[in-house]
XYZ file of C-alpha atoms in Angstrom:
726
model
C 0.000 0.000 0.000
C 1.316 3.443 -0.896
C 1.069 6.098 1.791
C -0.981 6.196 4.957
C -2.638 9.622 4.649
C -6.329 9.924 5.596
C -7.207 11.347 2.176
C -10.622 10.045 1.038
C -11.374 8.494 -2.337
C -12.854 11.128 -4.610
C -16.684 10.812 -4.552
C -17.085 10.590 -8.317
C -14.332 7.996 -8.771
C -15.581 5.957 -5.799
C -19.147 5.795 -7.079
C -18.000 4.826 -10.569
C -15.609 2.154 -9.257
C -18.262 0.758 -6.906
C -20.745 0.304 -9.732
C -18.147 -1.352 -11.954
C -16.904 -3.683 -9.235
C -20.413 -4.776 -8.247
C -21.141 -5.528 -11.899
C -17.971 -7.602 -12.147
C -18.762 -9.428 -8.879
C -22.149 -10.368 -10.345
C -20.426 -11.655 -13.478
C -18.012 -13.622 -11.296
C -20.892 -15.329 -9.456
C -22.599 -16.020 -12.782
C -19.343 -17.537 -14.004
C -19.301 -19.992 -11.080
C -22.801 -21.116 -12.016
C -21.985 -21.479 -15.723
C -18.866 -23.563 -15.030
C -20.863 -25.793 -12.657
C -23.508 -26.280 -15.393
C -20.808 -27.264 -17.890
C -19.295 -29.771 -15.444
C -22.753 -31.240 -14.759
C -23.338 -31.641 -18.511
C -20.016 -33.502 -18.771
C -21.038 -35.783 -15.902
C -24.374 -36.627 -17.602
C -22.748 -37.666 -20.885
C -20.076 -39.646 -18.966
C -22.421 -42.198 -17.426
C -20.589 -44.780 -15.312
C -17.500 -42.599 -14.805
C -16.799 -41.926 -11.105
C -16.706 -38.397 -9.718
C -13.144 -38.905 -8.548
C -12.062 -39.800 -12.093
C -13.868 -36.718 -13.397
C -12.102 -34.591 -10.781
C -8.689 -35.833 -11.908
C -9.674 -35.308 -15.568
C -10.645 -31.697 -14.822
C -7.280 -31.197 -13.114
C -5.260 -32.637 -15.988
C -7.258 -31.417 -18.995
C -8.696 -28.093 -17.796
C -6.102 -27.028 -15.221
C -8.413 -26.958 -12.203
C -6.976 -27.538 -8.776
C -8.372 -30.660 -7.144
C -10.368 -28.513 -4.701
C -11.937 -26.578 -7.605
C -12.889 -29.798 -9.404
C -14.580 -31.203 -6.286
C -16.321 -27.856 -5.784
C -17.972 -27.920 -9.200
C -18.854 -31.633 -9.019
C -20.725 -31.029 -5.758
C -22.320 -27.740 -6.857
C -25.362 -29.026 -8.747
C -26.482 -31.416 -6.009
C -26.172 -28.972 -3.116
C -26.654 -25.514 -4.623
C -28.154 -26.171 -8.040
C -31.569 -24.835 -6.990
C -30.052 -21.658 -5.526
C -28.367 -20.174 -8.603
C -30.681 -17.167 -8.666
C -29.724 -16.182 -5.096
C -26.024 -16.812 -5.793
C -25.978 -14.390 -8.721
C -28.276 -11.889 -7.025
C -26.144 -11.606 -3.894
C -22.816 -11.810 -5.780
C -21.482 -14.634 -3.598
C -17.728 -15.178 -3.696
C -15.979 -18.485 -4.204
C -14.982 -18.952 -0.549
C -18.579 -18.369 0.609
C -19.891 -20.858 -1.960
C -17.300 -23.421 -0.892
C -18.368 -23.039 2.765
C -22.031 -23.402 1.778
C -21.251 -26.621 -0.102
C -19.667 -28.202 2.965
C -22.346 -27.255 5.484
C -25.660 -28.944 6.301
C -29.041 -28.098 4.748
C -30.226 -26.143 7.823
C -27.150 -23.902 7.824
C -27.397 -23.393 4.063
C -31.043 -22.319 4.298
C -30.337 -20.026 7.260
C -27.488 -18.250 5.447
C -29.636 -17.659 2.376
C -32.395 -16.164 4.538
C -29.846 -13.822 6.135
C -28.672 -12.785 2.673
C -32.247 -11.921 1.698
C -32.429 -9.604 4.705
C -29.590 -7.580 3.219
C -26.876 -8.593 5.699
C -23.387 -9.243 4.355
C -22.053 -12.793 4.703
C -18.497 -14.131 4.497
C -17.016 -17.638 4.828
C -16.217 -17.227 8.529
C -19.836 -16.243 9.211
C -21.039 -19.432 7.473
C -18.636 -21.543 9.555
C -19.912 -19.921 12.779
C -23.521 -20.779 11.963
C -22.550 -24.314 10.962
C -20.739 -24.924 14.267
C -23.682 -23.552 16.235
C -26.177 -25.765 14.398
C -23.994 -28.828 14.891
C -24.124 -28.324 18.650
C -27.851 -27.628 18.494
C -28.431 -30.914 16.672
C -26.947 -32.732 19.656
C -29.676 -31.450 21.980
C -31.588 -33.131 24.787
C -34.041 -34.563 22.280
C -31.179 -36.140 20.352
C -29.701 -37.572 23.534
C -33.102 -38.967 24.561
C -33.477 -40.571 21.143
C -30.015 -42.054 21.538
C -30.933 -43.443 24.981
C -34.056 -45.044 23.506
C -32.061 -46.560 20.668
C -29.461 -47.918 23.089
C -32.213 -49.392 25.259
C -33.727 -51.202 22.303
C -30.276 -52.296 21.230
C -29.630 -53.688 24.716
C -32.803 -55.784 24.551
C -31.847 -56.998 21.077
C -28.384 -57.879 22.361
C -29.922 -60.158 24.993
C -31.853 -62.027 22.288
C -28.665 -62.195 20.202
C -26.727 -63.657 23.134
C -29.372 -66.367 23.582
C -29.222 -67.156 19.879
C -25.439 -67.473 19.865
C -25.409 -69.571 23.054
C -27.940 -72.070 21.662
C -26.013 -72.178 18.368
C -22.787 -73.001 20.226
C -24.603 -75.762 22.114
C -25.883 -77.204 18.829
C -22.365 -77.106 17.388
C -21.118 -79.086 20.385
C -23.812 -81.694 19.796
C -22.757 -81.874 16.130
C -19.111 -82.416 17.044
C -19.972 -85.139 19.556
C -22.288 -86.782 17.035
C -19.602 -86.938 14.347
C -17.014 -88.134 16.849
C -19.240 -90.955 18.077
C -20.898 -92.172 14.899
C -18.481 -91.667 11.980
C -15.992 -94.496 11.546
C -12.778 -94.572 9.500
C -11.184 -97.799 8.389
C -7.544 -98.321 7.369
C -6.176 -101.358 5.610
C -3.481 -102.639 3.240
C -3.696 -105.024 0.294
C -0.886 -106.751 -1.624
C -1.835 -104.827 -4.756
C -2.081 -101.494 -2.953
C 0.385 -101.462 -0.064
C -0.371 -97.844 0.853
C -2.842 -97.369 3.664
C -6.375 -96.778 2.374
C -9.182 -95.047 4.237
C -12.847 -95.840 4.029
C -15.603 -94.092 5.935
C -19.054 -95.113 7.109
C -21.544 -94.642 9.962
C -23.705 -97.131 11.802
C -27.299 -96.359 12.787
C -27.358 -97.655 16.345
C -29.851 -96.778 19.063
C -27.430 -94.107 20.309
C -27.276 -92.713 16.780
C -31.027 -92.001 16.704
C -31.009 -90.680 20.269
C -28.199 -88.206 19.556
C -29.819 -87.081 16.313
C -33.087 -86.390 18.161
C -31.166 -84.279 20.698
C -29.807 -82.139 17.850
C -33.303 -81.786 16.402
C -34.619 -80.574 19.762
C -31.827 -78.028 20.110
C -32.412 -76.872 16.504
C -36.056 -76.170 17.414
C -35.024 -73.908 20.279
C -32.481 -72.182 18.050
C -35.044 -71.628 15.282
C -37.412 -70.013 17.789
C -34.627 -67.645 18.867
C -33.957 -66.769 15.234
C -37.648 -66.100 14.551
C -37.856 -63.786 17.582
C -35.150 -61.642 16.031
C -35.843 -61.955 12.300
C -39.389 -63.259 11.921
C -40.740 -66.570 10.636
C -41.139 -65.591 6.971
C -38.087 -66.217 4.799
C -37.456 -66.591 1.088
C -37.427 -70.039 -0.576
C -33.986 -71.613 -0.634
C -33.747 -71.395 -4.420
C -33.805 -67.553 -4.243
C -31.215 -67.160 -1.512
C -28.095 -66.736 -3.652
C -29.845 -64.076 -5.724
C -30.607 -62.255 -2.456
C -26.958 -62.648 -1.389
C -25.886 -60.530 -4.349
C -27.608 -57.551 -2.696
C -27.465 -58.436 1.001
C -25.493 -61.451 2.196
C -26.644 -61.021 5.816
C -30.330 -61.343 4.909
C -29.484 -64.309 2.693
C -27.475 -65.968 5.481
C -30.343 -65.580 7.957
C -32.795 -67.100 5.488
C -30.494 -70.021 4.641
C -29.881 -70.644 8.362
C -33.624 -70.789 8.969
C -33.964 -73.483 6.270
C -30.986 -75.375 7.708
C -32.572 -75.459 11.172
C -35.790 -76.792 9.665
C -33.769 -79.610 8.048
C -32.066 -80.459 11.343
C -35.422 -80.396 13.150
C -36.764 -82.903 10.607
C -33.577 -85.011 11.086
C -33.097 -84.771 7.327
C -29.314 -85.030 7.170
C -26.450 -87.505 7.295
C -23.445 -87.314 9.657
C -21.172 -86.336 6.773
C -23.205 -83.166 6.161
C -22.494 -81.749 9.627
C -18.788 -82.600 9.820
C -16.310 -79.811 10.425
C -15.248 -79.981 6.759
C -18.543 -81.346 5.436
C -19.708 -80.324 1.967
C -23.484 -80.295 2.265
C -25.019 -78.149 -0.446
C -27.534 -77.019 2.176
C -24.515 -75.866 4.276
C -26.023 -77.059 7.550
C -22.812 -76.771 9.526
C -21.952 -73.334 8.098
C -25.393 -72.015 9.000
C -25.057 -73.015 12.664
C -21.532 -71.551 12.762
C -22.928 -68.298 11.336
C -25.587 -68.147 14.071
C -22.919 -68.866 16.700
C -20.870 -65.896 15.487
C -18.002 -68.004 14.141
C -18.597 -67.100 10.483
C -19.609 -63.810 8.938
C -22.014 -65.481 6.506
C -23.499 -68.896 5.820
C -24.039 -68.665 2.059
C -21.405 -69.905 -0.421
C -21.660 -66.515 -2.122
C -21.123 -63.174 -0.436
C -22.464 -59.785 -1.339
C -21.497 -58.703 -4.818
C -22.736 -55.143 -4.533
C -21.966 -52.679 -7.297
C -18.343 -52.053 -6.443
C -17.045 -48.485 -6.452
C -14.813 -47.477 -9.295
C -11.927 -47.111 -6.852
C -10.709 -49.515 -4.132
C -10.309 -48.592 -0.471
C -7.128 -50.618 0.133
C -3.941 -51.055 -1.930
C -3.428 -54.102 -4.117
C -0.092 -55.044 -2.555
C 2.375 -54.016 0.134
C 5.459 -51.858 -0.354
C 8.431 -51.904 2.031
C 8.995 -49.220 4.684
C 11.321 -48.491 7.622
C 10.305 -46.685 10.805
C 13.334 -44.940 12.341
C 11.630 -44.061 15.659
C 8.607 -46.316 16.056
C 7.556 -45.055 19.502
C 4.125 -46.437 20.309
C 3.676 -47.665 16.735
C 1.200 -45.075 15.432
C 2.876 -44.385 12.087
C 3.496 -48.064 11.300
C -0.078 -48.990 12.231
C -1.600 -46.369 9.961
C 0.801 -46.950 7.081
C 0.177 -50.709 7.049
C -3.423 -50.208 5.932
C -2.144 -47.634 3.422
C -0.016 -50.295 1.718
C 3.353 -50.116 3.513
C 4.689 -53.083 5.491
C 7.530 -52.433 7.975
C 10.786 -54.182 7.194
C 12.277 -52.907 10.437
C 11.237 -50.694 13.329
C 13.922 -48.830 15.251
C 13.102 -47.828 18.820
C 15.419 -46.857 21.678
C 13.114 -47.359 24.647
C 13.048 -50.971 25.840
C 9.522 -50.678 27.243
C 8.312 -49.267 23.909
C 9.870 -52.198 22.039
C 8.048 -54.584 24.368
C 4.724 -52.926 23.526
C 5.495 -53.066 19.802
C 6.050 -56.798 20.118
C 2.737 -57.258 21.931
C 0.849 -55.266 19.310
C 2.454 -56.852 16.246
C 1.958 -60.558 16.772
C 1.058 -61.167 13.115
C 4.522 -60.408 11.812
C 8.183 -60.658 12.780
C 9.842 -57.237 12.782
C 13.398 -56.411 13.825
C 13.598 -53.855 16.630
C 16.901 -52.365 17.695
C 18.080 -49.562 19.938
C 19.173 -46.186 18.614
C 22.906 -46.598 19.166
C 23.246 -48.810 16.085
C 20.957 -46.734 13.885
C 23.530 -44.667 11.910
C 25.628 -47.707 10.970
C 22.637 -49.954 10.303
C 20.864 -47.776 7.735
C 23.233 -48.447 4.821
C 22.397 -52.158 4.548
C 18.844 -51.327 3.420
C 19.911 -49.210 0.437
C 19.368 -51.845 -2.268
C 16.329 -53.618 -0.805
C 13.732 -51.558 -2.624
C 12.554 -49.554 0.388
C 9.662 -47.344 -0.705
C 9.186 -45.243 2.416
C 11.110 -44.026 5.456
C 9.090 -42.557 8.318
C 9.214 -41.812 12.026
C 6.573 -42.949 14.501
C 7.362 -39.981 16.740
C 7.333 -36.332 15.674
C 10.549 -34.615 14.643
C 11.141 -31.953 17.235
C 14.822 -31.070 17.687
C 15.816 -28.329 15.295
C 19.356 -29.556 14.955
C 21.218 -31.636 12.408
C 23.730 -32.889 14.985
C 22.805 -36.334 16.382
C 22.201 -36.024 20.081
C 24.144 -37.677 22.863
C 23.939 -41.451 22.552
C 22.711 -41.674 26.154
C 19.723 -39.494 25.306
C 16.813 -41.654 24.164
C 15.146 -38.693 22.454
C 16.928 -39.439 19.190
C 14.072 -38.749 16.818
C 15.476 -35.505 15.390
C 16.306 -34.188 11.939
C 19.870 -35.452 12.106
C 18.731 -39.077 12.208
C 15.976 -38.457 9.669
C 18.457 -37.021 7.170
C 20.963 -39.831 7.852
C 18.297 -42.482 7.226
C 17.116 -40.946 3.942
C 20.691 -40.352 2.751
C 21.722 -43.984 3.459
C 18.594 -45.906 2.434
C 17.562 -43.812 -0.592
C 13.843 -44.652 -0.323
C 11.345 -43.661 -2.994
C 9.730 -41.304 -0.473
C 9.817 -40.170 3.143
C 7.184 -38.793 5.496
C 7.672 -37.149 8.900
C 5.384 -35.264 11.252
C 7.124 -32.105 12.472
C 6.724 -29.737 15.405
C 4.674 -26.894 13.814
C 6.827 -24.241 15.510
C 9.381 -24.868 12.757
C 7.267 -22.449 10.703
C 7.858 -19.648 13.210
C 10.094 -16.747 12.082
C 12.931 -17.867 14.372
C 13.035 -21.368 12.827
C 12.468 -20.518 9.162
C 16.191 -20.537 8.303
C 16.448 -24.093 9.637
C 13.340 -25.106 7.654
C 14.907 -23.719 4.476
C 18.156 -25.560 5.262
C 16.267 -28.836 5.585
C 14.718 -28.350 2.137
C 18.160 -27.640 0.655
C 19.778 -30.682 2.268
C 17.089 -33.050 1.012
C 17.247 -31.413 -2.416
C 20.968 -32.178 -2.493
C 20.053 -35.855 -2.040
C 17.669 -35.680 -5.000
C 14.391 -35.176 -3.113
C 11.697 -32.608 -3.756
C 9.965 -31.688 -0.488
C 6.547 -30.358 0.472
C 5.154 -29.164 3.794
C 1.456 -29.729 4.449
C -0.764 -28.587 7.322
C -3.428 -31.275 7.903
C -6.728 -30.558 9.678
C -6.846 -33.829 11.613
C -10.378 -33.173 12.889
C -11.609 -34.048 9.367
C -9.970 -37.495 9.353
C -11.410 -38.844 12.615
C -8.988 -37.406 15.203
C -10.850 -35.316 17.826
C -8.227 -32.533 18.032
C -8.443 -28.865 17.078
C -4.943 -28.016 15.984
C -3.667 -28.913 12.485
C -0.631 -31.204 12.207
C 2.395 -30.293 10.088
C 3.914 -33.006 7.878
C 6.977 -33.070 5.646
C 6.851 -35.267 2.527
C 9.761 -35.886 0.179
C 10.015 -37.829 -3.116
C 12.646 -38.306 -5.779
C 12.825 -39.069 -9.510
C 10.016 -36.636 -10.325
C 7.393 -38.573 -8.357
C 6.340 -35.452 -6.449
C 4.573 -34.214 -9.581
C 2.024 -37.014 -9.039
C 1.626 -36.406 -5.315
C -1.679 -34.906 -4.192
C -2.916 -34.808 -0.611
C -6.612 -34.891 -1.474
C -8.924 -32.961 0.879
C -11.587 -34.833 2.825
C -14.639 -33.380 1.081
C -16.819 -35.666 3.197
C -14.992 -35.598 6.538
C -14.887 -38.408 9.090
C -15.881 -36.528 12.257
C -15.281 -37.826 15.788
C -15.835 -35.561 18.795
C -14.417 -35.927 22.305
C -17.572 -37.649 23.616
C -17.562 -40.223 20.808
C -13.874 -40.860 21.463
C -13.805 -41.251 25.257
C -17.375 -40.811 26.524
C -17.772 -44.469 27.488
C -14.447 -44.398 29.355
C -15.514 -41.290 31.292
C -18.785 -42.946 32.341
C -16.951 -46.150 33.284
C -14.286 -44.306 35.300
C -16.901 -42.440 37.359
C -19.261 -45.335 38.045
C -20.075 -46.416 41.587
C -20.855 -43.042 43.124
C -24.072 -41.137 42.416
C -22.480 -37.676 42.421
C -19.653 -38.781 40.121
C -22.089 -40.540 37.804
C -24.159 -37.358 37.540
C -20.993 -35.378 36.759
C -19.948 -37.861 34.050
C -23.435 -37.893 32.476
C -23.488 -34.082 32.416
C -19.979 -34.142 30.904
C -21.110 -36.302 27.962
C -24.078 -34.010 27.335
C -22.194 -30.718 27.593
C -19.207 -31.713 25.441
C -20.982 -33.266 22.474
C -19.436 -31.880 19.303
C -16.305 -30.581 21.078
C -12.651 -31.234 20.187
C -9.614 -31.291 22.470
C -6.696 -28.845 22.193
C -3.328 -29.905 20.842
C -1.727 -32.989 22.411
C 2.037 -32.808 22.138
C 4.706 -32.967 24.797
C 7.057 -30.835 22.693
C 4.707 -27.864 22.608
C 4.099 -25.751 25.688
C 0.413 -25.312 26.420
C -0.658 -21.746 25.749
C -3.150 -19.905 27.906
C -5.723 -20.505 25.187
C -5.065 -24.248 25.361
C -5.409 -24.158 29.145
C -8.738 -22.373 28.811
C -9.900 -24.965 26.268
C -8.978 -27.833 28.572
C -10.718 -26.080 31.435
C -13.866 -25.614 29.331
C -13.850 -29.378 28.736
C -13.568 -29.991 32.503
C -10.291 -31.840 31.901
C -7.063 -31.409 33.836
C -4.389 -31.817 31.110
C -2.428 -34.224 33.285
C -2.439 -37.988 33.435
C -3.298 -40.730 35.895
C -3.726 -44.501 35.948
C -7.339 -43.776 36.921
C -9.058 -40.409 37.303
C -8.344 -39.466 40.971
C -11.382 -38.353 42.936
C -10.741 -35.652 45.578
C -11.814 -36.241 49.155
C -14.183 -33.311 48.860
C -15.850 -33.699 45.512
C -17.343 -30.520 44.049
C -19.024 -30.800 40.631
C -18.247 -27.162 39.865
C -14.475 -27.389 40.386
C -13.710 -31.045 39.595
C -11.457 -31.624 36.575
C -10.892 -35.125 35.256
C -7.411 -36.416 34.471
C -6.783 -38.457 31.341
C -5.976 -42.165 31.573
C -3.854 -44.168 29.140
C -6.900 -45.469 27.252
C -8.365 -41.961 27.014
C -5.156 -40.469 25.618
C -4.834 -43.420 23.238
C -8.343 -42.796 21.862
C -7.767 -39.037 21.568
C -4.691 -39.798 19.441
C -6.825 -41.971 17.158
C -5.563 -45.444 18.121
C -8.065 -48.325 17.880
C -9.305 -49.928 21.095
C -7.324 -53.126 20.458
C -3.961 -51.338 20.529
C -2.007 -51.969 23.756
C -0.357 -48.978 25.448
C -0.190 -50.283 29.029
C 2.348 -52.976 29.908
C 0.437 -56.079 30.907
C 3.123 -57.255 33.309
C 3.551 -54.014 35.265
C 0.391 -52.036 34.510
C 2.507 -48.935 33.753
C 2.409 -46.622 30.743
C 4.485 -43.784 29.326
C 2.349 -40.731 28.564
C 5.284 -39.032 26.811
C 5.355 -41.860 24.296
C 1.690 -41.266 23.443
C 1.982 -37.479 23.447
C 4.589 -37.328 20.693
C 3.291 -40.239 18.624
C 2.217 -39.770 15.028
C -1.549 -40.484 15.073
C -2.193 -43.622 13.004
C -5.064 -42.024 11.094
C -2.788 -39.155 10.051
C -0.167 -41.660 8.867
C -2.786 -43.575 6.888
C -4.154 -40.406 5.274
C -0.722 -39.244 4.137
C 0.403 -42.802 3.319
C -2.454 -43.360 0.856
C -1.414 -40.223 -1.049
C 2.220 -41.363 -1.141
C 1.202 -44.857 -2.282
C -0.861 -43.320 -5.093
C 2.053 -41.143 -6.207
C 4.468 -44.106 -6.262
C 2.198 -46.719 -7.884
C -0.427 -44.667 -9.715
C -3.270 -46.472 -7.942
C -6.105 -44.210 -6.775
C -8.447 -44.836 -3.828
C -11.932 -44.092 -2.585
C -10.634 -41.833 0.190
C -13.820 -41.739 2.294
C -14.140 -45.542 2.227
C -10.422 -45.959 2.953
C -10.510 -43.658 5.980
C -13.551 -45.400 7.461
C -11.972 -48.879 7.261
C -10.598 -50.459 10.414
C -7.026 -49.546 11.313
C -6.573 -52.868 13.059
C -7.007 -55.085 9.987
C -3.464 -56.346 9.335
C -2.428 -56.479 5.671
C -0.518 -59.688 6.385
C -3.109 -61.935 8.089
C -2.258 -63.484 11.416
C -1.950 -67.277 11.053
C -3.309 -70.006 13.285
C -2.931 -73.780 13.375
C -6.000 -76.001 13.308
C -6.186 -79.740 13.820
C -8.407 -81.737 11.500
C -9.363 -85.000 13.146
C -11.870 -87.816 12.748
C -13.858 -89.928 15.148
C -13.271 -93.368 16.629
C -11.474 -95.836 14.401
C -12.225 -99.341 15.699
C -10.363 -101.206 12.968
C -6.960 -99.592 12.427
C -3.346 -100.549 12.362
C -1.390 -99.752 15.478
C -0.266 -96.141 15.588
C -2.873 -94.616 13.243
C -5.904 -94.592 15.533
C -7.818 -91.304 15.564
C -6.115 -90.000 12.411
C -5.515 -86.241 12.444
C -3.320 -83.620 10.836
C -2.458 -79.983 11.396
C -2.784 -77.186 8.859
C -1.976 -73.480 9.082
C -4.623 -71.011 7.949
C -5.150 -67.245 8.331
C -7.200 -66.341 11.388
C -9.703 -64.463 9.220
C -9.275 -66.835 6.229
C -7.784 -64.067 4.119
C -5.153 -64.849 1.465
C -1.943 -65.817 3.282
C 0.210 -63.348 1.306
C -0.299 -59.671 0.606
C -3.270 -57.411 1.089
C -6.811 -58.542 0.426
C -7.729 -58.248 -3.237
C -11.132 -57.698 -4.733
C -12.455 -61.028 -5.965
C -13.823 -61.296 -9.484
C -17.497 -62.130 -9.840
C -17.830 -65.851 -10.629
C -21.220 -66.172 -8.991
C -23.515 -66.551 -12.016
C -22.819 -70.273 -12.576
C -23.084 -71.073 -8.865
C -26.386 -69.204 -8.596
C -27.795 -71.137 -11.577
C -26.821 -74.502 -10.073
C -28.283 -73.400 -6.738
C -31.637 -72.420 -8.278
C -31.865 -75.673 -10.212
C -31.049 -77.743 -7.120
C -33.729 -76.225 -4.920
C -36.345 -75.262 -7.536
C -38.694 -78.148 -6.665
C -38.050 -78.108 -2.914
C -41.209 -77.984 -0.748
C -41.678 -74.822 1.263
C -40.737 -75.651 4.895
C -43.226 -73.052 6.099
C -45.938 -75.584 5.182
C -45.333 -78.001 8.080
C -47.767 -80.664 6.883
C -46.288 -80.758 3.400
C -42.796 -80.755 4.870
C -43.646 -83.772 7.011
C -44.842 -85.690 3.940
C -41.908 -84.728 1.719
C -38.776 -84.123 3.800
C -35.755 -82.615 2.090
C -33.257 -85.237 1.031
C -29.574 -84.569 1.339
C -27.804 -83.849 -1.932
C-alpha cells in the first residue's frame, strides 16, 4: 500500500468504481454457475464414470486444482436450486465453498440472512454451521439415543441367547460326528499304501443323539424367529438375495438349515467340520454362533465403487523411531509393510512386540541406527518414516545416552543412506515460526541435495477422525520426479469424531459407583458433544488458550492410571485427568492397541503425546502410495476402514481329526493332521484383493437344485416330503 494519509477516495471515482466492481462481482458469481452447469453436462454424458475420475480429468485437462474440481462436481447437487440467489447476492468463491460443505439447515439459514440484506463471508457461514452442529446434539437427540441404546440392549440379549444355543448345537454336532463316523484303514498286496474308508452305523445311540440335535435346533429356530421373523425366502432364491445383502441371505439359509435339522433330514457327513453339504447345515449353525460372517457360499457382490479402499499389494517401509507404533499402524493399511522398526526405549519395544503378533519385525536400539541404515539401500525400500514427531531443530545427532533421538539429524541420515522412494515425517509446527524458518529452508536444501523434492502440508486432523483442534504439520519428500504425481486430497466428506464419541464411554466407566460422580460424568457427555480437544504434544508448551480450552472441557491436562477423585468432591471445580486409554483414543488409536504394559500395569504418557496419530499416517500414506504406484483410492471408504485389519493376516494352526477308528493298524488310531490357515481366512500373502465375480454359474446350479423343494413353512407338506440330502 502506498502512503498512509487519511485522504478520502474522490466521490465521483468511488461511485464509478463501486458500480463497476459490483457488476464484475455479479459476473463472477454467474461464471461460477456457468462452469458448474458445464461440469454437470459432462457428468451426464459420462455415465458410469466416477466423480473422482472426473475430478482428476478436470485437473489434468482443464487445469483446475483438485479442490476446484470437487467444488464444481458437488455444486449441482447442493446448490443447483439456488443459482438465482447466488448471482443476485454476488457470492464469492470462498462463501460458496463453505455453503457446499455445510448442512441443509445452515445453508437455508445463510440464504435467509442474505435476503435480509446482511453481508455474509465464509467465517460467518462456519460460525452458523458450528452452532447448528451443537444444536443438533440437543436433549431430544440424547433422549433418542438413549431409547435406541435401550432397544439395542434388549436386542443384544436375544442375540446372546441365539449365539449360546447355536454353540450348544455345534457341540452336539461335534460329539455326534465323533461318536458315529468311523474310518477304516487297511493294506492289500496290490495297494500297499494305507487306504481309508468311511461309514456310519445307525445304532440306538445314533437315533437318540440325532433327536437331541433336532430338539436343540427347534429352540435355536425359535430364537432366530424372535429376532428376524418366521417368513423367509425359498432356498432357491437365496443366492440371488446374497448378491444384494449377504446377511439377509445368510439368515434365510440358516432358517432353512434349522428346519432340516429339526426334521432329522441329514447324514453325519453333512455336519462334519469340513462337510460339503449343499444345504450348508454346519456353516449355518456356525454363522448363528458368530463363528462365520455369513453362511451362504456366495457373499455380497454389490456394485463395487470405481476405486478400491485398500492397496493391491504391500510396499516396504522403515520406521526410524517407532515409539508407540502409530505411524506403522496407519501406514500398514495404506499399503506399507515395515521391514524394520527402530526404537530406543526398551519398554516401547516390548509394547510393539505385543501389538504386532502377526509379523516378525526387527527392533533395535538407537545406538546402532547410523551404521545400520546403509544395509537397506538396495532392498527396494519405498518409504522411510518416524513414529514420533521430529522436534529437535538440529542436524547434529544427540548424545547417545539421550533416548530422544528422533530428530532431523537421524531423519536425514536415514534418507541419505537408504535412498527410499519417499519419506514422510510429522514435524513440530513451531518450525514455521520466524525464528526457525532458516532451519526449515536448510532442511529443504539438504534433502534437495540428495535428490528429493519436499513439500510441507498442514493437515486438519479433525476431518480425518482425530478429535483434536490443531492442524498437524507433515513433511513429505520424493525423488525421480514422483512429487509431480503427489496430491494430498482434501476430505470433502470428513470423518468426524468428537471428544464424547472418542472417550465418553471411558468417562462414564471411570466415574461409576458413586451417584455424584455418575451425575458429573453424564453431564460431561451431554455438555461436550461436538467438542474437540486442544493440541496434544509434549514438545509444545500449552498456551493460555489451550489451558482455557482444557478447562472448558472440565479436563485437567495431566495424566493418571485412573481419574483421581478428591476427598471433597465438588461438581463445579472437579477436573478429570486423562488415563492411558483416554489419551490413546484421543490420538486416534483403535481400542485393540495396547499402550499399558500387561506385566507391570505402567504406561508412558510421553510416548503417546509425541506419537504420530495412526489415522494421520494412513491419510498421508495413501497419497504417497498413489504417487508411487499410480493407484487411486476411494478416500472416504479408505478412511472409514478399520485400522486394526493387518495387511498380512495373522496365522493359526488347526487340527483336522476324525472320530473313533475301531479297525486300524497300530499307531494310526484317531487319524488327524495340522494345517496353518489365516485367522480371518484371508489370502496368506499380501493385502486382500477384490475377488472377481464368478457367482452366475453357482447361482444357476443353486436355483436348479432347490427349484422343486417344498416350502418348509408348510409343516404338513414338509412332514410328507422331507428334504433329502444332496
